[in-house]
Short mmCIF file of C-alpha atoms and ligand atoms in Angstrom, two decimals:
data_model
loop_
_atom_site.label_atom_id
_atom_site.label_comp_id
_atom_site.label_asym_id
_atom_site.label_seq_id
_atom_site.Cartn_x
_atom_site.Cartn_y
_atom_site.Cartn_z
CA MET A 275 34.72 13.52 -10.26
CA ALA A 276 33.82 12.65 -6.63
CA THR A 277 32.92 8.99 -5.97
CA GLU A 278 29.17 8.53 -5.27
CA THR A 279 28.89 7.46 -1.63
CA ARG A 280 25.17 7.87 -0.90
CA PRO A 281 23.55 4.40 -0.68
CA LEU A 282 21.53 3.28 -3.67
CA ILE A 283 18.03 1.99 -2.86
CA LEU A 284 15.86 -0.07 -5.21
CA VAL A 285 12.11 0.62 -4.97
CA THR A 286 9.96 -1.90 -6.88
CA GLY A 287 6.68 -0.86 -8.51
CA ALA A 288 7.74 2.79 -8.78
CA THR A 289 4.57 3.80 -10.64
CA GLY A 290 2.41 2.87 -7.63
CA TYR A 291 0.77 5.15 -5.06
CA ILE A 292 2.82 4.01 -2.05
CA ALA A 293 6.07 3.53 -3.97
CA GLY A 294 5.92 7.12 -5.28
CA HIS A 295 5.88 8.40 -1.70
CA CYS A 296 8.63 5.95 -0.70
CA ILE A 297 10.76 7.35 -3.52
CA ARG A 298 10.09 10.92 -2.44
CA GLU A 299 10.88 10.09 1.20
CA LEU A 300 14.20 8.47 0.21
CA LEU A 301 15.22 11.31 -2.10
CA GLU A 302 14.37 13.84 0.62
CA HIS A 303 16.74 11.96 2.92
CA GLY A 304 19.61 12.06 0.44
CA TYR A 305 19.48 8.48 -0.84
CA ARG A 306 20.00 7.62 -4.50
CA VAL A 307 17.00 5.73 -5.86
CA ARG A 308 16.46 3.23 -8.64
CA GLY A 309 12.86 2.35 -9.34
CA THR A 310 11.46 -0.60 -11.27
CA VAL A 311 8.49 -0.21 -13.59
CA ARG A 312 6.82 -2.83 -15.74
CA SER A 313 7.30 -0.69 -18.84
CA LEU A 314 8.96 2.62 -19.60
CA ALA A 315 6.96 2.97 -22.82
CA ASP A 316 4.46 5.45 -21.35
CA PRO A 317 6.36 8.46 -19.95
CA LYS A 318 3.12 9.81 -18.39
CA LYS A 319 3.19 7.00 -15.78
CA THR A 320 6.50 8.20 -14.39
CA GLU A 321 6.58 11.94 -15.10
CA HIS A 322 5.53 12.75 -11.50
CA LEU A 323 8.56 10.82 -10.24
CA ARG A 324 10.95 12.64 -12.56
CA ARG A 325 9.40 15.97 -11.50
CA ILE A 326 9.84 15.14 -7.79
CA ALA A 327 13.45 14.06 -8.34
CA SER A 328 14.22 17.22 -10.23
CA GLN A 329 12.52 19.45 -7.62
CA LEU A 330 14.55 17.79 -4.88
CA GLY A 331 17.77 17.67 -6.92
CA GLY A 332 17.76 13.92 -6.21
CA SER A 333 19.20 11.01 -8.15
CA LEU A 334 16.48 8.78 -9.64
CA GLU A 335 16.92 6.11 -12.28
CA LEU A 336 14.09 3.96 -13.66
CA VAL A 337 14.51 0.45 -15.06
CA GLU A 338 12.13 -2.20 -16.38
CA ALA A 339 11.28 -5.40 -14.50
CA ASP A 340 8.07 -7.40 -14.19
CA LEU A 341 7.20 -9.59 -11.19
CA THR A 342 6.15 -12.37 -13.55
CA SER A 343 9.49 -12.60 -15.35
CA ASP A 344 13.13 -13.15 -14.31
CA ARG A 345 14.27 -10.54 -16.81
CA GLY A 346 15.83 -7.38 -15.38
CA TRP A 347 15.89 -8.17 -11.65
CA ARG A 348 19.59 -8.98 -11.42
CA GLU A 349 20.44 -5.69 -13.15
CA ALA A 350 17.87 -3.82 -11.04
CA VAL A 351 19.42 -4.77 -7.68
CA ALA A 352 23.05 -4.45 -8.89
CA GLY A 353 24.92 -2.07 -6.59
CA CYS A 354 21.96 -1.50 -4.24
CA THR A 355 22.46 -1.50 -0.47
CA TYR A 356 18.76 -1.67 0.36
CA VAL A 357 15.61 -2.74 -1.46
CA GLN A 358 12.07 -1.60 -0.75
CA HIS A 359 9.89 -4.26 -2.38
CA VAL A 360 6.56 -2.48 -2.76
CA ALA A 361 5.19 -3.86 -6.07
CA SER A 362 2.29 -6.29 -5.94
CA PRO A 363 -1.02 -6.37 -7.79
CA PHE A 364 -3.71 -4.47 -5.87
CA PRO A 365 -6.87 -4.43 -8.03
CA PRO A 366 -10.19 -2.95 -6.88
CA GLU A 367 -12.07 -6.21 -7.41
CA VAL A 368 -11.68 -9.93 -6.88
CA PRO A 369 -10.21 -11.48 -10.06
CA ARG A 370 -11.82 -14.50 -11.70
CA ASP A 371 -8.62 -16.48 -11.13
CA GLU A 372 -6.90 -15.86 -7.78
CA MET A 373 -3.56 -16.82 -9.35
CA GLU A 374 -3.63 -13.46 -11.19
CA LEU A 375 -2.70 -11.96 -7.81
CA ILE A 376 -0.99 -14.83 -6.03
CA GLY A 377 1.34 -15.59 -8.97
CA PRO A 378 2.98 -12.14 -9.20
CA ALA A 379 2.81 -11.53 -5.43
CA VAL A 380 4.54 -14.76 -4.38
CA GLY A 381 6.62 -15.44 -7.50
CA GLY A 382 7.61 -11.77 -7.72
CA ALA A 383 8.72 -11.59 -4.09
CA LYS A 384 10.87 -14.69 -4.59
CA ARG A 385 12.41 -13.23 -7.78
CA VAL A 386 13.30 -9.97 -6.04
CA LEU A 387 14.72 -11.78 -3.00
CA GLN A 388 16.72 -14.20 -5.16
CA ALA A 389 18.28 -11.26 -7.02
CA CYS A 390 19.15 -9.70 -3.63
CA ALA A 391 20.76 -12.95 -2.43
CA ASP A 392 22.81 -13.11 -5.64
CA SER A 393 23.80 -9.44 -5.57
CA GLY A 394 26.46 -9.48 -2.88
CA THR A 395 25.56 -5.83 -2.07
CA VAL A 396 22.04 -5.87 -0.61
CA LYS A 397 22.08 -5.65 3.20
CA ARG A 398 18.36 -5.42 3.93
CA VAL A 399 15.04 -5.69 2.13
CA VAL A 400 11.94 -3.90 3.40
CA MET A 401 8.84 -5.56 1.99
CA THR A 402 5.37 -4.01 1.80
CA SER A 403 2.88 -6.50 3.15
CA SER A 404 -0.48 -5.46 4.63
CA VAL A 405 -2.82 -5.85 7.57
CA ALA A 406 -4.49 -8.15 5.05
CA ALA A 407 -1.69 -10.59 5.96
CA VAL A 408 -2.46 -10.18 9.67
CA ALA A 409 -6.14 -9.71 10.42
CA PHE A 410 -8.13 -11.55 7.75
CA GLY A 411 -9.83 -14.92 7.72
CA HIS A 412 -9.87 -15.45 11.50
CA LYS A 413 -12.96 -17.36 12.51
CA ASP A 414 -12.32 -16.86 16.22
CA GLY A 415 -11.36 -13.92 18.41
CA ASN A 416 -13.79 -11.48 16.80
CA GLY A 417 -13.16 -8.09 18.39
CA ALA A 418 -9.57 -8.99 19.28
CA VAL A 419 -6.89 -6.40 18.54
CA ARG A 420 -4.50 -8.04 16.09
CA THR A 421 -0.72 -7.66 16.40
CA GLU A 422 2.36 -8.78 14.48
CA ALA A 423 2.00 -12.17 16.16
CA ASP A 424 -1.15 -12.81 14.09
CA TRP A 425 -1.32 -14.15 10.57
CA SER A 426 -4.35 -14.11 8.28
CA VAL A 427 -5.77 -17.53 7.48
CA PRO A 428 -5.34 -17.90 3.69
CA GLU A 429 -7.93 -20.70 3.37
CA ASN A 430 -10.62 -18.27 4.57
CA CYS A 431 -9.46 -15.31 2.46
CA ASP A 432 -10.26 -13.75 -0.92
CA ALA A 433 -7.54 -13.53 -3.55
CA TYR A 434 -5.95 -10.26 -2.37
CA PRO A 435 -5.43 -11.02 1.36
CA LYS A 436 -4.42 -14.53 0.33
CA SER A 437 -1.80 -13.12 -2.07
CA LYS A 438 -0.39 -10.80 0.62
CA THR A 439 -0.30 -13.52 3.29
CA LEU A 440 1.33 -16.11 1.03
CA ALA A 441 3.85 -13.58 -0.35
CA GLU A 442 4.93 -12.43 3.10
CA ARG A 443 5.20 -16.02 4.36
CA ALA A 444 7.25 -16.92 1.28
CA ALA A 445 9.61 -14.00 1.96
CA TRP A 446 10.26 -15.01 5.58
CA ASP A 447 10.77 -18.64 4.49
CA PHE A 448 13.14 -17.52 1.74
CA VAL A 449 15.46 -15.55 4.04
CA ALA A 450 15.35 -18.25 6.72
CA ALA A 451 16.65 -20.79 4.19
CA LEU A 452 19.54 -18.67 2.92
CA PRO A 453 23.07 -20.00 3.40
CA PRO A 454 25.23 -17.66 5.55
CA ALA A 455 27.24 -16.37 2.58
CA ARG A 456 24.12 -15.08 0.83
CA ARG A 457 22.24 -13.84 3.85
CA PHE A 458 20.58 -10.41 4.04
CA GLU A 459 18.06 -8.95 6.46
CA LEU A 460 14.32 -8.67 5.97
CA ALA A 461 11.87 -6.26 7.59
CA VAL A 462 8.19 -6.03 6.69
CA ILE A 463 5.69 -3.17 6.84
CA ASN A 464 2.00 -4.12 7.20
CA PRO A 465 0.02 -0.97 6.39
CA GLY A 466 -3.68 -0.56 6.98
CA PHE A 467 -5.95 1.20 4.50
CA VAL A 468 -3.78 3.85 2.88
CA LEU A 469 -5.04 7.40 2.46
CA GLY A 470 -3.28 10.68 1.75
CA PRO A 471 -2.08 12.83 -1.12
CA LEU A 472 -1.99 11.58 -4.70
CA LEU A 473 1.22 12.34 -6.60
CA ASN A 474 -0.45 11.88 -9.98
CA ALA A 475 -3.89 11.41 -11.52
CA ASP A 476 -4.10 7.71 -10.63
CA GLN A 477 -6.25 7.35 -7.52
CA GLY A 478 -5.34 3.68 -7.09
CA THR A 479 -7.49 1.13 -5.33
CA SER A 480 -7.51 2.66 -1.87
CA GLY A 481 -8.36 6.15 -3.21
CA GLU A 482 -11.40 4.84 -5.07
CA LEU A 483 -13.61 5.03 -1.99
CA VAL A 484 -12.83 8.73 -1.40
CA ARG A 485 -13.41 9.44 -5.10
CA LYS A 486 -16.76 7.66 -5.00
CA LEU A 487 -17.84 9.75 -1.98
CA MET A 488 -16.61 13.03 -3.49
CA VAL A 489 -18.47 12.52 -6.80
CA ARG A 490 -21.46 10.96 -4.98
CA ASP A 491 -21.08 7.72 -6.86
CA MET A 492 -22.62 6.18 -3.73
CA PRO A 493 -25.87 7.66 -2.36
CA ALA A 494 -24.93 6.73 1.21
CA CYS A 495 -22.16 5.10 3.24
CA PRO A 496 -21.89 1.32 3.50
CA GLU A 497 -21.35 0.06 7.03
CA ILE A 498 -17.78 -0.90 6.40
CA GLY A 499 -14.61 0.39 7.96
CA PHE A 500 -10.88 -0.07 8.09
CA ALA A 501 -7.74 0.90 9.98
CA PRO A 502 -6.41 3.92 8.08
CA VAL A 503 -2.86 5.17 7.65
CA ASP A 504 -1.38 8.09 5.73
CA VAL A 505 0.71 7.24 2.69
CA ARG A 506 3.41 9.70 3.85
CA ASP A 507 3.63 7.86 7.17
CA VAL A 508 3.81 4.52 5.34
CA ALA A 509 6.78 5.86 3.36
CA ILE A 510 8.47 7.03 6.57
CA ALA A 511 7.89 3.58 8.10
CA HIS A 512 9.63 1.97 5.09
CA ARG A 513 12.64 4.26 5.54
CA LEU A 514 12.79 3.65 9.29
CA ALA A 515 12.53 -0.13 8.81
CA MET A 516 15.53 0.19 6.49
CA GLU A 517 17.59 2.38 8.82
CA VAL A 518 16.79 1.14 12.35
CA PRO A 519 19.07 -1.83 13.20
CA GLN A 520 16.45 -3.47 15.44
CA ALA A 521 13.95 -3.69 12.56
CA ALA A 522 15.77 -6.66 11.00
CA GLY A 523 13.68 -9.81 11.26
CA ASN A 524 10.53 -7.93 12.26
CA ARG A 525 7.13 -7.09 10.84
CA TYR A 526 5.43 -3.81 11.73
CA ILE A 527 1.74 -2.98 11.56
CA CYS A 528 1.25 0.65 10.54
CA ALA A 529 -2.40 1.64 10.95
CA GLY A 530 -4.59 3.73 13.19
CA GLU A 531 -7.86 3.17 14.97
CA HIS A 532 -10.82 1.70 13.14
CA LEU A 533 -12.68 4.25 11.00
CA TRP A 534 -16.16 3.73 9.55
CA VAL A 535 -16.73 4.98 5.99
CA GLN A 536 -19.55 7.11 7.39
CA ASP A 537 -17.11 8.92 9.72
CA MET A 538 -14.75 9.51 6.82
CA ALA A 539 -17.64 10.89 4.77
CA LYS A 540 -18.55 13.28 7.58
CA VAL A 541 -15.01 14.73 7.54
CA LEU A 542 -15.23 15.17 3.75
CA ALA A 543 -18.70 16.70 3.97
CA VAL A 544 -17.67 19.32 6.55
CA GLU A 545 -14.65 20.31 4.46
CA PHE A 546 -15.97 20.08 0.90
CA ASN A 547 -19.78 20.42 0.90
CA PRO A 548 -19.53 24.18 1.58
CA ARG A 549 -17.46 24.31 -1.66
CA GLY A 550 -20.24 22.77 -3.76
CA TYR A 551 -19.69 19.03 -3.27
CA ARG A 552 -22.46 16.72 -2.07
CA VAL A 553 -20.66 14.08 -0.04
CA PRO A 554 -23.28 11.65 1.32
CA THR A 555 -23.21 11.03 5.06
CA GLY A 556 -26.24 8.75 5.56
CA ARG A 557 -25.90 5.02 6.14
CA LEU A 558 -26.51 2.62 3.26
CA PRO A 559 -28.79 -0.20 4.44
CA TYR A 560 -27.45 -3.70 3.88
CA TRP A 561 -30.29 -4.69 1.54
CA LEU A 562 -29.53 -1.73 -0.77
CA MET A 563 -25.83 -2.51 -0.72
CA TRP A 564 -26.70 -6.07 -1.68
CA ILE A 565 -28.59 -4.75 -4.73
CA PHE A 566 -25.67 -2.44 -5.71
CA ALA A 567 -23.35 -5.43 -5.39
CA ARG A 568 -25.14 -7.09 -8.29
CA PHE A 569 -23.86 -4.34 -10.62
CA ASP A 570 -20.61 -3.24 -8.97
CA LYS A 571 -17.80 -5.74 -8.31
CA ALA A 572 -16.13 -3.43 -5.76
CA VAL A 573 -19.35 -3.27 -3.72
CA ARG A 574 -19.61 -7.06 -4.00
CA LEU A 575 -16.16 -7.33 -2.40
CA ALA A 576 -17.14 -4.80 0.29
CA LEU A 577 -20.20 -6.88 1.25
CA THR A 578 -17.96 -9.37 3.02
CA PHE A 579 -16.72 -6.59 5.34
CA VAL A 580 -20.06 -5.16 6.45
CA GLY A 581 -20.15 -4.47 10.18
CA ARG A 582 -16.64 -5.85 10.69
CA LYS A 583 -14.15 -3.77 12.70
CA GLU A 584 -10.48 -3.70 11.72
CA LEU A 585 -8.69 -3.68 15.06
CA VAL A 586 -4.90 -3.70 14.85
CA SER A 587 -2.12 -2.28 16.98
CA SER A 588 0.80 -0.17 15.75
CA ALA A 589 2.40 -0.09 19.20
CA LYS A 590 5.42 -2.10 18.03
CA ALA A 591 6.24 0.32 15.19
CA GLN A 592 5.88 3.24 17.57
CA ARG A 593 8.08 1.63 20.19
CA GLU A 594 10.81 0.14 18.01
CA LEU A 595 10.91 2.42 14.97
CA GLY A 596 9.91 5.64 16.72
CA TRP A 597 7.10 5.82 14.14
CA THR A 598 4.15 8.19 14.56
CA MET A 599 0.92 8.81 12.63
CA ARG A 600 -0.52 12.14 11.61
CA PRO A 601 -4.22 12.77 12.41
CA VAL A 602 -6.53 10.80 10.12
CA ARG A 603 -8.57 13.94 9.35
CA GLU A 604 -5.52 15.42 7.60
CA SER A 605 -5.08 12.25 5.52
CA ILE A 606 -8.75 12.22 4.45
CA ILE A 607 -8.78 15.88 3.45
CA ASP A 608 -5.44 15.68 1.63
CA THR A 609 -6.68 12.67 -0.37
CA ALA A 610 -9.71 14.59 -1.63
CA ARG A 611 -7.83 17.89 -2.07
CA THR A 612 -5.20 16.28 -4.30
CA MET A 613 -7.91 14.39 -6.23
CA ILE A 614 -9.38 17.77 -7.13
CA GLU A 615 -5.92 19.17 -8.00
CA GLN A 616 -5.12 16.15 -10.19
CA GLY A 617 -8.51 16.24 -11.96
CA VAL A 618 -9.61 12.85 -10.57
CA VAL A 619 -12.55 14.67 -8.95
CA PRO A 620 -14.01 17.61 -10.93
CA ALA A 621 -13.29 21.06 -9.47
CA ARG A 622 -16.30 23.06 -8.24
P1 NDP B 923 -0.77 0.53 -6.69
O1 NDP B 923 -1.73 -0.24 -7.50
O2 NDP B 923 -0.76 2.00 -6.80
O3 NDP B 923 0.69 0.01 -6.95
C1 NDP B 923 0.98 -1.32 -7.25
C2 NDP B 923 2.30 -1.36 -7.97
O4 NDP B 923 2.64 -2.72 -8.23
C3 NDP B 923 2.26 -0.64 -9.32
O5 NDP B 923 3.46 0.05 -9.50
C4 NDP B 923 2.14 -1.78 -10.30
O6 NDP B 923 2.70 -1.50 -11.57
C5 NDP B 923 2.99 -2.81 -9.58
N1 NDP B 923 2.73 -4.15 -10.13
C6 NDP B 923 1.57 -4.82 -10.16
N2 NDP B 923 1.74 -5.99 -10.81
C7 NDP B 923 3.04 -6.02 -11.20
C8 NDP B 923 3.84 -6.93 -11.93
N3 NDP B 923 3.35 -8.08 -12.40
N4 NDP B 923 5.14 -6.63 -12.13
C9 NDP B 923 5.67 -5.48 -11.67
N5 NDP B 923 4.97 -4.57 -10.99
C10 NDP B 923 3.67 -4.84 -10.76
O7 NDP B 923 -1.03 0.08 -5.19
P2 NDP B 923 -0.46 0.64 -3.82
O8 NDP B 923 0.62 1.61 -4.02
O9 NDP B 923 -1.63 1.03 -3.01
O10 NDP B 923 0.12 -0.71 -3.21
C11 NDP B 923 1.51 -0.95 -3.16
C12 NDP B 923 1.77 -2.08 -2.20
O11 NDP B 923 1.22 -1.77 -0.93
C13 NDP B 923 1.14 -3.40 -2.62
O12 NDP B 923 2.03 -4.41 -2.25
C14 NDP B 923 -0.13 -3.47 -1.79
O13 NDP B 923 -0.52 -4.78 -1.58
C15 NDP B 923 0.35 -2.82 -0.50
N6 NDP B 923 -0.69 -2.25 0.34
C16 NDP B 923 -1.51 -1.25 -0.11
C17 NDP B 923 -2.48 -0.72 0.74
C18 NDP B 923 -3.39 0.39 0.31
O14 NDP B 923 -4.39 0.67 1.00
N7 NDP B 923 -3.11 1.10 -0.80
C19 NDP B 923 -2.68 -1.25 2.09
C20 NDP B 923 -1.72 -2.25 2.47
C21 NDP B 923 -0.77 -2.73 1.62
P3 NDP B 923 1.82 -0.88 -12.79
O15 NDP B 923 1.76 0.61 -12.54
O16 NDP B 923 2.59 -1.23 -14.01
O17 NDP B 923 0.47 -1.53 -12.71
#
C-alpha cells in the first residue's frame, strides 16, 4: 500500500457553518482532514460532511473533543501538519454569564494550542477570530476604518466580542511564550459577518437575520449593518493563511464594505418576492425596535448596534494572501436559496 503523503489538517468545530466550508475547501485541494466534534452521538450533525467527503473522494475522519475539557485534544492533533482552530461558541444572544463564552473560547484555544505544542508535528495553526476582536468597544475614532493594527476594547464589549478578543490575545501570547523546541506558527483570520450557502439545515447565528427577513419575522429592517463576507471566501482565506509563508505571525481581516440590513433586504426582495416571498424593505423605527427588544433577546443585542457603521479594511489579506471576495449580492442570494433548499425557510 502506498504511504499517505498528503498533509493531514485538523479542523476544530467541524459541525459549524464556517468549519464545514473549511473542510470542503481543504478536501477540494487534496488535503486529508480530521475534524473535531463535541459528540459523535448524533449522526445527523455530521452527515453533510460525510456526504461532501464522499462526493469529493476525500479523506475525512471525525473525532470527539470539547473546548471545555482536556480529553481528546492530544489524539486529535496527532500526526497533523496544520490546524484550523474554528470552534468557539457563537450564540444568537448575550448569555446571562459571560464566562459561558469566554471560558470555552479562551480555555479552548489554549487547550488546542498546547496540544499543538506537544505534538511535534504541527507547523502552523490558523485560528478563526473575528472583526469583533478588532472593531468593537472603541470609544474614539468613530467612522475610522479599522485594520489589523486595531484591537477591540474588551472592557467596553458584550460577552461575544469580549470572548473573541480575549481568545485571540491569549493565542498570540501563548505562541510568543513557547520555547524554541516547541514553537509553531500562528496566523489569524478575522472575518466580518458571514453569509453564503448553508451545507445543512442549521442556519447558525449569522444566517438568522436572513431567515427572519425571508419568513417576515421582522416587519421592517432595523437600522443596523455589518461588514459582510462569504463563507466560501472565509474558507479560502483559512487555506491561504495556512499555505502562504508570509501569513505566519499575521492577522487578516476578511470583510467587505459596510452593508445595511435594509440594503440586504432589498436584494432579497428583488430576487425572492416575485416567487411569493414578502421580504420587508422598510426601515424599522428605533422606538419600535426598542419595543421588540423587550420580547426578543436577539433584537435586544442588535439595539446596541443601531446606526453604527462597521468599517474595516481587507487590504492586507488581498495584498499578502492574494485573497479576493465575491460580490455580496451573490452571498445574500445563496444564503436564502440554500435556506429554502434545506427547509430552513419554507418553499413557495
Ligand atoms: P457555528 O455556531 O456554526 O459553529 C461553532 C462551532 O463551535 C460548532 O461546531 C460548535 O459545536 C463549536 N463549539 C461551540 N462550543 C464548543 C465547545 N465547548 N467545544 C467544542 N466545540 C464547540 O458558528 P460559525 O461557524 O459561524 O462560527 C465559527 C467560528 O467563526 C467561531 O469562532 C466564530 O466566533 C467565528 N466567526 C463567525 C462569524 C459569523 O458571522 N458566522 C463572524 C466572525 C467570526 P456544536 O455544533 O457542538 O455546537
